[in-house]
Short mmCIF file of C-alpha atoms in Angstrom, two decimals:
data_model
loop_
_atom_site.label_atom_id
_atom_site.label_comp_id
_atom_site.label_asym_id
_atom_site.label_seq_id
_atom_site.Cartn_x
_atom_site.Cartn_y
_atom_site.Cartn_z
CA MET A 17 -16.91 27.12 35.66
CA SER A 18 -13.16 27.42 35.14
CA ASP A 19 -11.54 26.93 31.76
CA ALA A 20 -10.05 23.65 33.02
CA ASP A 21 -13.46 22.36 34.19
CA GLU A 22 -15.10 23.46 30.94
CA HIS A 23 -12.42 21.65 28.94
CA LYS A 24 -12.83 18.51 31.07
CA GLU A 25 -16.60 18.46 30.52
CA LYS A 26 -16.17 19.00 26.79
CA MET A 27 -13.67 16.11 26.54
CA LYS A 28 -15.99 13.85 28.58
CA ALA A 29 -18.75 14.46 26.04
CA VAL A 30 -16.36 13.76 23.14
CA GLN A 31 -15.19 10.56 24.88
CA ALA A 32 -18.76 9.35 25.46
CA LYS A 33 -19.70 10.00 21.84
CA HIS A 34 -16.58 8.18 20.60
CA ARG A 35 -17.16 5.19 22.88
CA ASP A 36 -20.77 4.94 21.73
CA ARG A 37 -19.64 4.96 18.08
CA VAL A 38 -16.97 2.31 18.71
CA SER A 39 -19.48 0.07 20.48
CA GLN A 40 -21.52 -0.05 17.26
CA LEU A 41 -18.62 -1.14 15.05
CA ARG A 42 -18.04 -4.75 13.98
CA ASP A 43 -15.03 -6.85 13.08
CA PRO A 44 -15.38 -8.00 9.45
CA ASP A 45 -13.47 -11.24 10.16
CA LYS A 46 -11.60 -10.63 6.91
CA GLY A 47 -8.44 -8.74 6.03
CA LEU A 48 -9.06 -5.25 4.67
CA ILE A 49 -8.18 -3.84 1.26
CA LEU A 50 -6.26 -0.54 1.42
CA VAL A 51 -5.42 1.63 -1.59
CA HIS A 52 -2.68 4.29 -1.36
CA THR A 53 -2.85 6.51 -4.43
CA GLY A 54 -2.52 10.12 -5.59
CA ASN A 55 0.23 12.30 -7.04
CA GLY A 56 1.88 13.04 -3.70
CA LYS A 57 4.85 11.26 -2.17
CA GLY A 58 4.37 8.66 0.54
CA LYS A 59 2.21 5.89 -0.92
CA SER A 60 4.78 3.11 -0.63
CA SER A 61 6.31 4.68 2.49
CA SER A 62 2.94 4.49 4.22
CA ALA A 63 2.55 0.84 3.21
CA PHE A 64 5.99 0.05 4.64
CA GLY A 65 4.92 1.74 7.86
CA VAL A 66 1.93 -0.59 8.05
CA ILE A 67 4.34 -3.51 7.56
CA VAL A 68 6.26 -2.37 10.64
CA ARG A 69 3.00 -2.19 12.58
CA ALA A 70 2.00 -5.70 11.44
CA LEU A 71 5.41 -7.12 12.37
CA GLY A 72 5.11 -5.46 15.76
CA TRP A 73 2.03 -7.62 16.35
CA GLY A 74 3.84 -10.76 15.21
CA GLN A 75 1.92 -10.91 11.93
CA THR A 76 3.21 -12.43 8.70
CA VAL A 77 3.88 -10.16 5.73
CA ALA A 78 4.71 -10.48 2.02
CA VAL A 79 5.60 -7.79 -0.52
CA VAL A 80 5.36 -7.96 -4.30
CA GLN A 81 6.99 -5.05 -6.14
CA PHE A 82 5.63 -4.45 -9.62
CA ILE A 83 7.79 -1.66 -11.05
CA LYS A 84 10.95 -0.94 -9.09
CA GLY A 85 12.97 -3.87 -10.37
CA THR A 86 16.49 -4.27 -9.05
CA TRP A 87 16.65 -0.62 -7.96
CA LYS A 88 18.30 -0.56 -4.52
CA THR A 89 16.02 0.93 -1.87
CA GLY A 90 16.43 1.49 1.85
CA GLU A 91 13.19 -0.29 2.71
CA ARG A 92 14.15 -3.44 0.83
CA GLN A 93 17.58 -3.52 2.47
CA PHE A 94 16.02 -2.94 5.90
CA PHE A 95 13.44 -5.71 5.63
CA GLU A 96 15.94 -8.14 4.09
CA ASP A 97 18.30 -7.52 7.03
CA LEU A 98 15.45 -7.72 9.56
CA GLY A 99 13.87 -10.84 8.09
CA GLY A 100 10.27 -11.87 8.55
CA VAL A 101 9.01 -10.41 5.26
CA ALA A 102 8.66 -12.53 2.11
CA TRP A 103 9.96 -10.04 -0.47
CA HIS A 104 9.37 -10.50 -4.22
CA THR A 105 10.72 -7.82 -6.57
CA MET A 106 9.26 -8.80 -9.91
CA GLY A 107 9.18 -5.61 -11.93
CA GLU A 108 11.94 -4.84 -14.40
CA GLY A 109 12.25 -1.16 -13.64
CA PHE A 110 10.39 1.93 -14.72
CA THR A 111 8.37 1.59 -17.90
CA TRP A 112 10.41 4.28 -19.60
CA ASP A 113 13.52 2.17 -18.98
CA THR A 114 12.27 -1.11 -20.45
CA GLN A 115 10.48 0.48 -23.44
CA ASP A 116 9.03 -2.94 -24.25
CA ARG A 117 5.28 -3.19 -23.70
CA ALA A 118 5.03 -6.94 -24.23
CA ARG A 119 7.82 -7.53 -21.73
CA ASP A 120 6.20 -5.16 -19.20
CA ILE A 121 2.85 -6.94 -19.57
CA ALA A 122 4.50 -10.34 -19.06
CA ALA A 123 6.37 -9.07 -15.96
CA ALA A 124 3.21 -7.53 -14.46
CA ASN A 125 1.20 -10.69 -14.99
CA ALA A 126 3.95 -12.87 -13.52
CA ALA A 127 4.05 -10.56 -10.50
CA TYR A 128 0.28 -10.76 -10.11
CA ASP A 129 0.37 -14.55 -10.40
CA LYS A 130 2.79 -14.53 -7.45
CA ALA A 131 0.57 -12.05 -5.59
CA CYS A 132 -2.50 -14.26 -6.07
CA GLU A 133 -0.56 -17.26 -4.78
CA LEU A 134 0.50 -15.33 -1.67
CA MET A 135 -2.95 -13.84 -1.04
CA ALA A 136 -4.77 -17.15 -1.39
CA SER A 137 -2.27 -19.22 0.59
CA GLY A 138 -3.59 -18.32 4.03
CA ASP A 139 0.02 -17.86 5.18
CA TYR A 140 -0.02 -14.06 5.39
CA ASP A 141 -1.81 -11.45 7.44
CA LEU A 142 -0.70 -8.69 5.08
CA VAL A 143 0.36 -8.61 1.42
CA VAL A 144 1.63 -5.35 -0.07
CA LEU A 145 1.33 -4.94 -3.85
CA ASP A 146 3.77 -2.09 -4.35
CA GLU A 147 3.19 0.09 -7.45
CA ILE A 148 0.52 -2.23 -8.84
CA ASN A 149 -1.58 0.82 -9.72
CA ILE A 150 1.07 1.80 -12.27
CA ALA A 151 0.65 -1.59 -13.96
CA LEU A 152 -3.10 -0.93 -14.00
CA ARG A 153 -2.65 2.60 -15.38
CA TYR A 154 -0.64 1.28 -18.34
CA GLU A 155 -3.13 -1.60 -18.79
CA TYR A 156 -0.52 -4.27 -18.16
CA LEU A 157 -3.16 -5.78 -15.87
CA THR A 158 -6.94 -5.43 -15.95
CA VAL A 159 -8.76 -4.12 -12.90
CA GLU A 160 -11.17 -7.05 -13.26
CA ARG A 161 -8.33 -9.54 -12.84
CA VAL A 162 -6.94 -7.66 -9.86
CA ILE A 163 -10.32 -7.54 -8.09
CA GLU A 164 -10.88 -11.22 -8.84
CA GLY A 165 -7.57 -12.04 -7.13
CA LEU A 166 -8.44 -9.84 -4.16
CA GLU A 167 -11.80 -11.55 -3.78
CA ALA A 168 -10.08 -14.97 -3.76
CA ARG A 169 -7.69 -14.01 -0.94
CA ALA A 170 -7.69 -15.95 2.31
CA ASP A 171 -9.98 -14.48 4.95
CA ARG A 172 -7.09 -13.48 7.25
CA THR A 173 -5.20 -11.61 4.53
CA GLY A 174 -5.29 -7.84 4.20
CA VAL A 175 -3.83 -6.21 1.10
CA ILE A 176 -2.34 -2.78 0.39
CA LEU A 177 -2.16 -1.63 -3.24
CA THR A 178 0.07 1.38 -3.93
CA GLY A 179 0.72 3.69 -6.87
CA ARG A 180 -0.80 6.75 -8.43
CA ASP A 181 -3.92 6.70 -10.62
CA ALA A 182 -5.71 3.82 -8.90
CA PRO A 183 -8.76 3.00 -11.06
CA ASP A 184 -12.21 3.97 -9.82
CA ALA A 185 -13.39 0.34 -9.73
CA LEU A 186 -10.52 -0.61 -7.43
CA CYS A 187 -11.20 2.35 -5.13
CA ALA A 188 -14.88 1.41 -4.97
CA PHE A 189 -13.93 -2.17 -4.03
CA ALA A 190 -11.43 -1.16 -1.32
CA ASP A 191 -12.21 -0.69 2.36
CA LEU A 192 -9.87 2.28 2.72
CA VAL A 193 -8.58 4.67 0.06
CA THR A 194 -6.00 7.34 0.85
CA GLU A 195 -5.02 9.90 -1.77
CA MET A 196 -1.65 11.56 -1.25
CA THR A 197 -1.77 15.15 -2.47
CA GLU A 198 1.39 16.87 -3.64
CA VAL A 199 1.70 20.35 -2.22
CA LYS A 200 5.41 20.85 -2.83
CA HIS A 201 8.16 18.51 -4.04
CA PRO A 202 11.93 19.12 -4.25
CA PHE A 203 12.00 17.59 -7.76
CA GLN A 204 10.13 20.67 -9.00
CA ALA A 205 13.00 22.79 -7.65
CA GLY A 206 15.59 20.72 -9.50
CA ILE A 207 16.61 18.58 -6.50
CA LYS A 208 17.30 14.94 -7.26
CA ALA A 209 15.91 12.02 -5.25
CA GLN A 210 17.59 11.65 -1.86
CA ARG A 211 18.79 8.38 -0.36
CA GLY A 212 16.91 7.68 2.87
CA VAL A 213 14.05 10.03 1.93
CA ASP A 214 12.98 8.99 -1.55
CA PHE A 215 14.46 5.50 -1.83
#
């Protein structure tokens, strides 16, 4: 048997195994919960990529930003120019900038109130809760409240929660958890954040 024929037979077997596995899968008839966490870069960027995918299928999307505040980012400018995404920036900036715990707690809870309204409305196929895991890490929100809101979402609505240090209970609740691992970052070499790459 030639190398080409051997490869073809091997790929046929892989294809048959994959098709058999797919035939056993089911549609949950409910939007999925995705968590993007870890110390590596790309958590929010990945969520914004999923937004592009959803829009490509004509789906409706909302974003609630918990931390970034009025900080100007490329993704926000892009989606505001494009339209089709209900965008709610409700954070007041990084926690080390506000330095006011009570104010940060109030902002996080107001943002989650808005998120719950969006998730329960039935108007959205996808809701992205950007940097919500940071609000959970600093205990501005409780994981119990977040899970309660996720459970109350409309059946059609999938949710992506981003930010490092996602709590174990949230990860256990989610359908998909991706942990970004930092291998190398220019910040460690003294290079500041770059427009178009980092924001």
